[in-house]
Coordinates of C-alpha atoms in Angstrom, one line a residue:
Chain A
M23 CA -8.5 -129.5 23.9
S24 CA -10.5 -132.2 25.7
Q25 CA -10.2 -136.0 23.8
K26 CA -13.3 -137.6 21.4
P27 CA -15.8 -139.0 24.2
E28 CA -16.3 -142.7 23.7
K29 CA -20.6 -142.4 24.6
L30 CA -22.1 -139.0 23.6
I31 CA -25.0 -140.4 25.6
D32 CA -25.1 -142.4 28.5
K33 CA -27.1 -145.2 30.1
K34 CA -29.7 -143.5 31.5
G35 CA -30.4 -141.4 28.6
L36 CA -29.0 -138.3 29.0
R37 CA -26.4 -136.2 27.1
L38 CA -23.0 -135.1 28.2
D39 CA -24.3 -132.1 30.0
G40 CA -26.9 -134.1 31.5
R41 CA -29.7 -132.4 29.3
K42 CA -32.8 -135.2 27.8
P43 CA -32.6 -135.7 24.2
D44 CA -34.8 -133.2 23.3
E45 CA -34.1 -130.5 25.7
L46 CA -32.7 -126.6 25.1
R47 CA -29.6 -125.8 26.9
P48 CA -31.1 -122.8 28.8
I49 CA -31.6 -119.3 27.4
K50 CA -31.1 -116.1 28.7
I51 CA -31.9 -113.1 26.1
E52 CA -31.9 -109.5 26.6
V53 CA -32.9 -107.0 24.4
G54 CA -31.8 -103.3 23.4
A55 CA -28.1 -104.6 25.1
L56 CA -26.5 -101.7 23.0
S57 CA -27.2 -98.1 23.2
N58 CA -25.9 -96.8 19.8
A59 CA -27.4 -98.9 17.5
D60 CA -30.6 -98.5 16.3
G61 CA -31.4 -102.2 17.2
S62 CA -29.9 -104.5 19.5
A63 CA -29.7 -108.1 21.4
Y64 CA -27.4 -110.4 23.3
I65 CA -28.4 -113.7 23.6
E66 CA -26.6 -117.0 26.0
Q67 CA -27.7 -120.3 25.2
G68 CA -25.9 -122.7 27.0
K69 CA -22.4 -121.5 26.5
N70 CA -22.8 -120.0 23.3
K71 CA -22.3 -115.3 23.8
I72 CA -23.7 -114.1 20.8
L73 CA -24.7 -110.1 20.4
A74 CA -26.4 -109.0 17.6
A75 CA -26.4 -105.1 16.8
V76 CA -29.0 -103.5 13.5
Y77 CA -28.2 -100.0 12.1
G78 CA -30.5 -98.7 9.8
P79 CA -32.5 -98.2 7.6
K80 CA -30.2 -95.9 6.0
E81 CA -29.2 -94.2 2.8
V82 CA -26.5 -96.7 1.0
H83 CA -23.1 -96.3 0.7
P84 CA -21.5 -97.2 -1.7
K85 CA -24.6 -95.3 -3.9
H86 CA -24.8 -98.0 -6.2
M87 CA -25.5 -100.6 -4.4
A88 CA -28.5 -99.1 -3.8
L89 CA -31.6 -101.1 -5.0
P90 CA -34.7 -99.5 -6.8
D91 CA -37.4 -101.1 -5.3
R92 CA -36.3 -102.6 -2.0
M93 CA -33.9 -102.3 0.7
V94 CA -30.0 -104.0 0.8
L95 CA -29.9 -105.9 3.7
R96 CA -26.0 -106.7 4.9
C97 CA -25.0 -109.3 7.1
R98 CA -21.6 -109.6 9.0
Y99 CA -21.5 -112.6 11.1
H100 CA -18.1 -112.7 13.4
M101 CA -16.6 -115.1 15.7
A102 CA -14.1 -113.2 18.6
P103 CA -10.8 -114.4 18.2
F104 CA -10.8 -115.4 22.0
S105 CA -14.6 -117.2 21.3
V106 CA -12.9 -120.6 20.8
Q107 CA -10.5 -122.9 22.6
E108 CA -7.9 -122.0 19.8
R109 CA -7.0 -118.7 18.7
K110 CA -9.5 -117.4 15.6
S111 CA -7.8 -114.5 13.2
P112 CA -10.2 -112.1 13.1
A113 CA -9.5 -111.9 9.4
P114 CA -13.1 -113.1 8.0
S115 CA -12.8 -116.9 7.2
R116 CA -14.5 -119.3 4.8
R117 CA -17.3 -120.3 7.2
E118 CA -17.5 -116.5 8.6
I119 CA -18.4 -115.3 5.1
E120 CA -20.8 -118.2 4.3
L121 CA -22.5 -117.8 7.4
S122 CA -23.3 -114.5 6.9
K123 CA -24.7 -115.0 4.0
V124 CA -26.6 -117.7 5.8
I125 CA -28.3 -115.6 8.5
R126 CA -29.2 -113.4 5.8
E127 CA -31.1 -115.2 3.5
A128 CA -32.6 -116.6 6.7
V129 CA -33.8 -113.7 8.3
E130 CA -34.8 -111.4 4.6
P131 CA -38.0 -113.5 3.9
A132 CA -39.3 -111.8 7.8
I133 CA -38.7 -108.3 6.7
F134 CA -41.1 -105.9 4.6
M135 CA -38.1 -105.6 1.9
E136 CA -40.4 -103.7 -0.3
Y137 CA -41.3 -100.9 2.4
Y138 CA -38.2 -98.6 1.9
P139 CA -36.2 -98.5 -1.1
R140 CA -33.0 -97.2 -1.6
T141 CA -31.8 -97.5 2.2
A142 CA -29.6 -100.2 3.4
I143 CA -30.1 -101.8 6.6
D144 CA -26.6 -103.5 8.7
V145 CA -26.4 -106.1 10.8
F146 CA -24.0 -107.4 12.7
V147 CA -23.4 -110.7 15.0
E148 CA -20.6 -110.8 17.3
V149 CA -19.8 -114.3 18.7
L150 CA -18.2 -113.7 22.0
Q151 CA -17.8 -117.7 22.9
A152 CA -18.6 -120.7 20.8
D153 CA -20.3 -123.5 21.7
G154 CA -21.8 -125.0 18.7
S155 CA -24.8 -124.1 16.5
T156 CA -24.1 -120.3 16.7
R157 CA -26.0 -120.0 13.7
C158 CA -28.7 -120.5 14.9
A159 CA -28.4 -118.5 18.2
S160 CA -27.1 -115.8 15.6
I161 CA -30.5 -115.6 13.6
T162 CA -32.5 -115.7 16.8
A163 CA -30.3 -112.5 18.0
A164 CA -30.2 -110.7 14.9
S165 CA -34.2 -110.5 14.4
L166 CA -34.6 -109.9 17.8
A167 CA -32.3 -106.8 17.1
L168 CA -33.9 -106.2 13.7
A169 CA -37.3 -105.9 15.6
D170 CA -35.9 -103.6 18.5
A171 CA -34.7 -101.2 15.5
G172 CA -38.7 -100.9 14.8
I173 CA -37.7 -102.4 11.3
P174 CA -41.2 -103.7 10.3
M175 CA -41.6 -107.9 10.1
R176 CA -43.6 -110.3 9.0
D177 CA -42.6 -112.6 12.2
L178 CA -40.3 -113.2 14.3
V179 CA -37.5 -115.9 13.2
S180 CA -36.5 -118.6 15.7
A181 CA -33.5 -120.8 15.0
C182 CA -32.7 -124.0 16.5
S183 CA -30.5 -127.2 15.4
A184 CA -31.4 -131.2 15.8
G185 CA -29.0 -133.9 15.3
K186 CA -28.1 -137.6 15.4
V187 CA -25.8 -138.8 18.1
D188 CA -25.4 -142.1 19.2
D189 CA -28.4 -143.0 16.7
T190 CA -30.8 -141.1 18.8
I191 CA -32.1 -137.6 17.3
V192 CA -31.5 -134.6 19.8
L193 CA -32.2 -131.0 20.0
D194 CA -30.0 -128.3 20.2
L195 CA -26.5 -129.6 19.6
M196 CA -23.3 -128.5 21.4
D197 CA -19.8 -128.2 19.8
T198 CA -18.9 -131.3 20.9
E199 CA -22.2 -133.7 19.7
D200 CA -21.6 -131.3 16.8
K201 CA -18.5 -132.5 16.0
V202 CA -18.7 -136.2 17.2
G203 CA -21.9 -136.8 16.1
S204 CA -23.0 -137.8 13.4
A205 CA -25.5 -135.1 11.4
D206 CA -26.3 -131.7 12.4
V207 CA -29.4 -130.1 11.3
P208 CA -30.0 -126.0 12.1
V209 CA -33.5 -124.6 11.2
A210 CA -34.6 -121.5 11.3
F211 CA -38.7 -121.4 11.4
M212 CA -41.2 -118.7 11.4
P213 CA -43.7 -119.8 14.2
N214 CA -46.7 -117.9 13.5
L215 CA -46.8 -118.1 10.1
G216 CA -45.0 -122.1 9.9
V217 CA -42.5 -120.8 7.3
I218 CA -38.8 -122.3 7.2
T219 CA -36.4 -120.1 6.1
L220 CA -33.2 -121.7 6.9
L221 CA -32.9 -125.8 6.5
Q222 CA -28.9 -127.2 6.2
M223 CA -27.6 -130.6 6.8
D224 CA -24.5 -131.8 7.5
G225 CA -24.0 -135.6 8.0
I226 CA -25.4 -138.5 7.0
L227 CA -29.8 -139.3 7.6
T228 CA -32.1 -141.7 6.2
P229 CA -35.7 -140.2 5.1
E230 CA -37.5 -140.9 8.3
E231 CA -34.8 -139.9 11.1
F232 CA -34.6 -136.7 9.0
E233 CA -38.2 -135.9 9.1
K234 CA -38.0 -136.7 12.5
T235 CA -35.4 -134.4 12.9
V236 CA -36.4 -131.3 11.3
N237 CA -39.8 -132.1 13.4
L238 CA -37.8 -131.7 16.6
A239 CA -35.8 -128.8 15.6
I240 CA -39.3 -126.8 14.8
E241 CA -40.4 -127.8 18.0
G242 CA -37.3 -125.9 19.7
C243 CA -38.0 -122.7 17.6
R244 CA -41.0 -122.9 19.2
K245 CA -39.9 -122.6 22.4
I246 CA -37.5 -120.1 21.4
Y247 CA -40.2 -118.0 19.8
A248 CA -41.8 -118.1 23.5
L249 CA -38.5 -116.6 25.4
Q250 CA -38.3 -113.9 22.2
K251 CA -41.6 -112.6 22.7
E252 CA -41.1 -112.8 26.2
A253 CA -37.2 -110.8 25.9
L254 CA -38.7 -107.9 23.4
R255 CA -41.8 -107.1 26.0
A256 CA -39.5 -107.1 28.5
K257 CA -37.6 -104.0 27.8
Y258 CA -41.2 -102.0 27.7
I259 CA -43.0 -104.2 30.5
S260 CA -40.1 -102.3 32.9
V261 CA -40.7 -98.8 32.2
K262 CA -44.1 -99.2 32.8
E263 CA -43.6 -100.6 36.3
V264 CA -40.8 -97.8 37.2
E265 CA -43.6 -95.0 36.2
E266 CA -46.5 -96.9 38.5
Chain B
M3 CA -64.4 -112.3 13.8
P4 CA -62.9 -112.4 16.9
T5 CA -59.9 -110.4 18.0
F6 CA -57.2 -111.8 19.9
F7 CA -55.2 -108.4 22.2
E8 CA -57.3 -106.0 24.1
K9 CA -57.4 -102.5 23.6
R10 CA -53.8 -100.9 24.0
Q11 CA -52.0 -104.1 24.7
L12 CA -48.5 -104.8 24.1
V13 CA -47.6 -106.5 20.5
T14 CA -44.8 -107.9 19.2
P15 CA -44.0 -108.7 15.1
G16 CA -46.1 -111.6 14.0
D17 CA -49.2 -111.5 17.0
L18 CA -51.8 -112.7 15.1
L19 CA -54.3 -109.5 16.1
A20 CA -58.0 -110.3 14.0
E21 CA -59.4 -112.4 11.9
G22 CA -62.1 -111.5 9.5
D23 CA -64.3 -108.7 8.2
Y24 CA -61.4 -106.3 9.8
I25 CA -58.8 -103.2 8.0
A26 CA -55.4 -103.1 8.2
G27 CA -53.7 -100.0 9.7
E28 CA -50.4 -98.7 10.6
N29 CA -47.6 -101.1 11.3
T30 CA -49.6 -104.1 10.7
Y31 CA -50.3 -106.6 7.7
K32 CA -53.3 -108.8 6.2
E33 CA -52.5 -112.2 5.1
G34 CA -55.4 -115.0 4.5
G35 CA -58.1 -113.0 5.6
K36 CA -55.9 -112.5 9.3
I37 CA -54.2 -109.2 10.2
Y38 CA -50.9 -109.2 12.2
A39 CA -48.5 -106.8 14.0
A40 CA -45.6 -105.4 12.1
R41 CA -43.8 -103.7 15.0
T42 CA -43.4 -103.7 18.3
G43 CA -45.8 -102.1 20.2
L44 CA -49.7 -101.1 21.3
V45 CA -52.5 -102.4 19.7
E46 CA -55.2 -100.1 18.8
Y47 CA -58.6 -101.3 17.4
E48 CA -61.0 -98.5 16.3
E49 CA -64.4 -100.3 14.9
K50 CA -63.1 -102.3 11.9
K51 CA -59.4 -100.6 11.9
V52 CA -56.7 -102.5 13.4
S53 CA -53.7 -100.4 13.9
V54 CA -50.4 -100.4 16.5
V55 CA -48.5 -97.7 17.8
A56 CA -45.0 -98.2 17.3
L57 CA -43.0 -97.6 20.5
R58 CA -39.6 -97.8 17.9
A59 CA -39.9 -96.8 14.6
F60 CA -37.8 -94.2 11.6
Y61 CA -39.6 -91.1 10.3
I62 CA -41.0 -91.9 6.9
P63 CA -41.6 -88.4 4.7
K64 CA -44.8 -87.6 3.7
V65 CA -46.1 -84.7 2.0
G66 CA -47.5 -81.4 3.8
D67 CA -45.5 -82.8 6.9
T68 CA -43.3 -79.7 8.7
V69 CA -39.9 -81.2 9.6
I70 CA -36.6 -80.1 11.2
G71 CA -33.5 -80.7 9.7
T72 CA -29.6 -80.0 9.5
V73 CA -28.2 -78.5 6.6
V74 CA -25.7 -81.7 5.6
E75 CA -23.8 -80.4 2.2
V76 CA -23.5 -77.0 0.0
G77 CA -24.6 -78.4 -3.4
F78 CA -24.4 -76.0 -7.1
N79 CA -28.2 -75.2 -6.8
G80 CA -28.9 -76.4 -3.6
W81 CA -28.5 -77.5 -0.2
T82 CA -29.0 -81.4 1.2
V83 CA -30.5 -81.8 4.7
D84 CA -30.8 -84.5 7.3
I85 CA -34.2 -85.0 8.0
N86 CA -33.6 -87.9 10.8
S87 CA -34.7 -90.2 8.5
P88 CA -33.7 -92.7 6.2
Y89 CA -34.1 -90.7 3.0
M90 CA -32.0 -87.4 2.4
A91 CA -34.0 -83.9 2.1
I92 CA -33.0 -81.5 -0.8
L93 CA -33.8 -78.3 -0.5
R94 CA -33.7 -75.8 -3.7
A95 CA -31.9 -72.6 -4.0
T96 CA -35.0 -71.2 -6.1
E97 CA -37.3 -72.1 -3.2
V98 CA -35.1 -69.7 -0.5
L99 CA -34.2 -66.9 -2.5
S100 CA -37.3 -65.3 -4.4
R101 CA -35.2 -63.1 -7.0
P102 CA -34.1 -65.3 -10.2
F103 CA -31.1 -67.6 -9.1
K104 CA -28.1 -67.6 -11.0
P105 CA -25.2 -70.4 -9.7
Q106 CA -22.5 -68.4 -11.3
K107 CA -23.0 -65.1 -8.6
N108 CA -25.3 -66.4 -5.7
D109 CA -23.1 -68.0 -3.0
L110 CA -25.2 -70.2 -1.8
T111 CA -23.1 -70.7 1.7
E112 CA -24.2 -67.1 2.7
V113 CA -27.7 -68.3 3.2
L114 CA -27.3 -71.5 4.8
D115 CA -24.3 -73.2 5.2
V116 CA -23.4 -76.6 6.9
G117 CA -24.6 -77.2 10.3
D118 CA -27.3 -74.7 10.1
L119 CA -31.1 -75.8 10.9
V120 CA -34.0 -75.3 9.1
V121 CA -37.9 -75.4 9.7
A122 CA -39.0 -76.9 6.1
K123 CA -42.0 -78.9 4.8
I124 CA -42.3 -81.2 2.6
V125 CA -43.3 -80.5 -0.8
A126 CA -42.8 -83.9 -2.6
Y127 CA -42.1 -87.3 -2.1
D128 CA -42.1 -91.2 -3.2
R129 CA -40.7 -94.3 -3.4
T130 CA -38.1 -93.1 -5.8
H131 CA -37.2 -89.8 -5.3
D132 CA -35.8 -88.2 -2.4
P133 CA -38.1 -85.8 -0.2
Q134 CA -38.2 -82.0 -1.2
L135 CA -38.5 -79.2 0.7
S136 CA -40.0 -75.6 0.8
V137 CA -39.4 -72.9 3.0
N138 CA -41.8 -70.8 0.7
E139 CA -44.3 -70.0 3.6
P140 CA -44.6 -67.9 6.9
G141 CA -42.6 -69.4 9.8
L142 CA -40.5 -71.7 7.8
G143 CA -36.8 -71.2 7.3
K144 CA -33.4 -70.9 8.7
I145 CA -33.5 -71.2 12.9
T146 CA -31.8 -68.8 14.8
R147 CA -32.1 -69.3 18.2
G148 CA -34.1 -71.9 20.7
Q149 CA -33.2 -75.0 21.8
I150 CA -33.7 -78.4 19.8
V151 CA -35.0 -81.6 21.6
K152 CA -35.5 -85.2 19.4
I153 CA -38.0 -87.7 20.4
T154 CA -39.3 -91.2 18.8
P155 CA -41.1 -89.3 15.8
T156 CA -44.0 -91.9 16.6
K157 CA -44.6 -90.1 19.9
I158 CA -44.9 -86.6 18.0
P159 CA -49.2 -87.5 18.0
R160 CA -48.4 -87.9 22.0
V161 CA -46.8 -84.7 22.6
I162 CA -49.9 -83.0 20.7
G163 CA -52.0 -84.9 22.5
K164 CA -55.7 -85.0 22.3
K165 CA -56.9 -81.9 20.1
G166 CA -53.7 -80.7 20.7
S167 CA -54.8 -80.3 24.7
M168 CA -50.8 -81.6 25.6
I169 CA -49.1 -79.0 23.7
S170 CA -51.1 -76.3 24.4
L171 CA -50.8 -77.0 28.0
I172 CA -47.0 -76.7 27.5
K173 CA -46.7 -73.2 25.5
Q174 CA -49.2 -72.3 28.4
E175 CA -47.5 -72.9 31.3
T176 CA -43.8 -72.1 29.8
G177 CA -45.1 -69.4 28.0
C178 CA -42.8 -70.6 24.8
H179 CA -43.1 -71.0 21.5
I180 CA -42.7 -74.5 20.2
I181 CA -42.5 -75.8 16.6
L182 CA -43.1 -79.8 16.1
G183 CA -41.3 -81.3 13.4
H184 CA -42.8 -84.5 11.9
N185 CA -39.5 -86.1 11.6
G186 CA -39.2 -86.1 15.9
V187 CA -37.4 -83.2 16.0
I188 CA -38.9 -80.0 18.2
L189 CA -37.6 -76.8 18.5
I190 CA -38.4 -74.5 21.5
T191 CA -37.8 -70.8 21.4
G192 CA -39.0 -68.8 25.0
K193 CA -37.9 -65.9 26.6
S194 CA -35.7 -67.5 29.1
L195 CA -33.5 -70.5 29.2
E196 CA -35.6 -71.5 31.7
D197 CA -38.6 -72.1 30.6
E198 CA -36.9 -73.6 27.5
E199 CA -35.4 -76.3 29.8
L200 CA -38.8 -76.8 31.6
A201 CA -40.5 -77.5 27.9
M202 CA -37.6 -79.5 27.3
R203 CA -37.9 -81.5 30.6
A204 CA -42.0 -82.2 29.9
I205 CA -41.1 -83.0 26.5
R206 CA -38.5 -85.8 27.3
K207 CA -41.3 -87.4 29.8
I208 CA -43.7 -87.6 27.4
D209 CA -41.2 -89.2 25.3
E210 CA -40.5 -91.9 27.8
E211 CA -44.0 -92.6 29.3
S212 CA -45.8 -92.1 25.9
H213 CA -47.4 -95.7 26.5
T214 CA -48.6 -95.3 30.3
T215 CA -52.4 -93.1 30.6
G216 CA -53.1 -90.1 32.3
L217 CA -49.6 -88.3 31.2
T218 CA -51.3 -84.8 30.6
D219 CA -52.2 -84.3 34.2
R220 CA -48.3 -85.7 35.3
I221 CA -47.1 -83.2 33.3
S222 CA -49.0 -80.3 34.3
Q223 CA -48.0 -81.4 37.7
L224 CA -44.3 -82.0 36.8
I225 CA -44.2 -78.0 35.7
K226 CA -46.5 -76.6 38.7
K227 CA -43.9 -78.3 40.9
E228 CA -40.7 -77.0 38.9
K229 CA -42.3 -73.6 38.6
E230 CA -42.7 -73.6 42.7
K231 CA -39.8 -74.7 43.5
K232 CA -38.0 -71.4 41.3
G233 CA -40.6 -68.7 42.5
G234 CA -39.2 -70.2 45.9
S235 CA -35.3 -69.3 45.8
Q236 CA -36.1 -66.0 43.7
E237 CA -37.4 -64.8 46.7

């Protein structure tokens, strides 16, 4: 594919796609994109295109997996074979299994798991096109799909990454920045409650840089949260306008 | 003690609804003296109680509710009934057959088979057990004729209307007998297919437009218009 770019940030301080260091990629969110699912959401973040679908709560199958005091949340993150330049095998890879777990653990704190014991919720995340920080965009979409399914939640979960590229702390890394850059920190955050539900780091940062990076990512999450709420409202407001 | 939204405003999960001496109603939760929304819906403030009328939710059984379900399995001493909820309901054979029941002698499929629809009442349910149904009351039992409409369970109160105004309007205008299942399943039985279809259309309209005002008037208009159309074509 493309060879390694020498510089990720030009003299003016702009990034490869012309963004400022603290700028998000353009985001488009649609809630209720799939009619078969109980809840669904579609997100475009830069070149990322991700669909999330939620089924449930429903009876647990196989039955022995049911928990007597809480719901079971099952999550499947999957990348389509055509989502990246080189064909990705459709079989779940090591990375996809890890991301399924990471996404599950990032959205679980937002759900009132103890409300409906002996039931299960299935979350399916399908990456149609990948361009870096897909785990964050997946969490954003998954939490919207859960809210769309009418599952009681403490808050929406917003996720955004930040990292270090050419000695600059930047927000919302894309694929090349993730691969060539020196550090990547994905953060999932519940803005109204001020709770971090996912925090990972790949690379090396000094403690000062780390703090700065996390704070920048949280700022990004807040911006995404506003977009999430707008998307969730848009589904019902459009119905209202048609009638009146 | 401020409130942060106006009545009947659209809220999303995590929205701060009120602060201070309020009681958390349906689809809300309280944490550190603050009340937040737990579902997408319209917020309601009633004196000290803050609640959210959910626009999307599933049916959770409640003792005393009338429900309409489909038989999905015939067991040794009863039936498993799908009541449009995360939990499957159980209907015991002893509840249906008034005489003493012997699994060896009676064939349960003769009474109710897979695919049959039943109107039943929930007699027992808690977190640890699946809901149990009963048909020991007049008006309950197997459905033999009529039409079924499924709507979002949270919108059943809207179909009933204030003091039953909406439902009695539809019943009166269409001459149909209507049974509302609290699980969002509605049975309509009328004299003719047209009457039933008219009632179905009215109920679907309520489901789609439940979060708007002046709905009763619009439903009555819809029914009148349809009746005129039909009357005109017959003459």
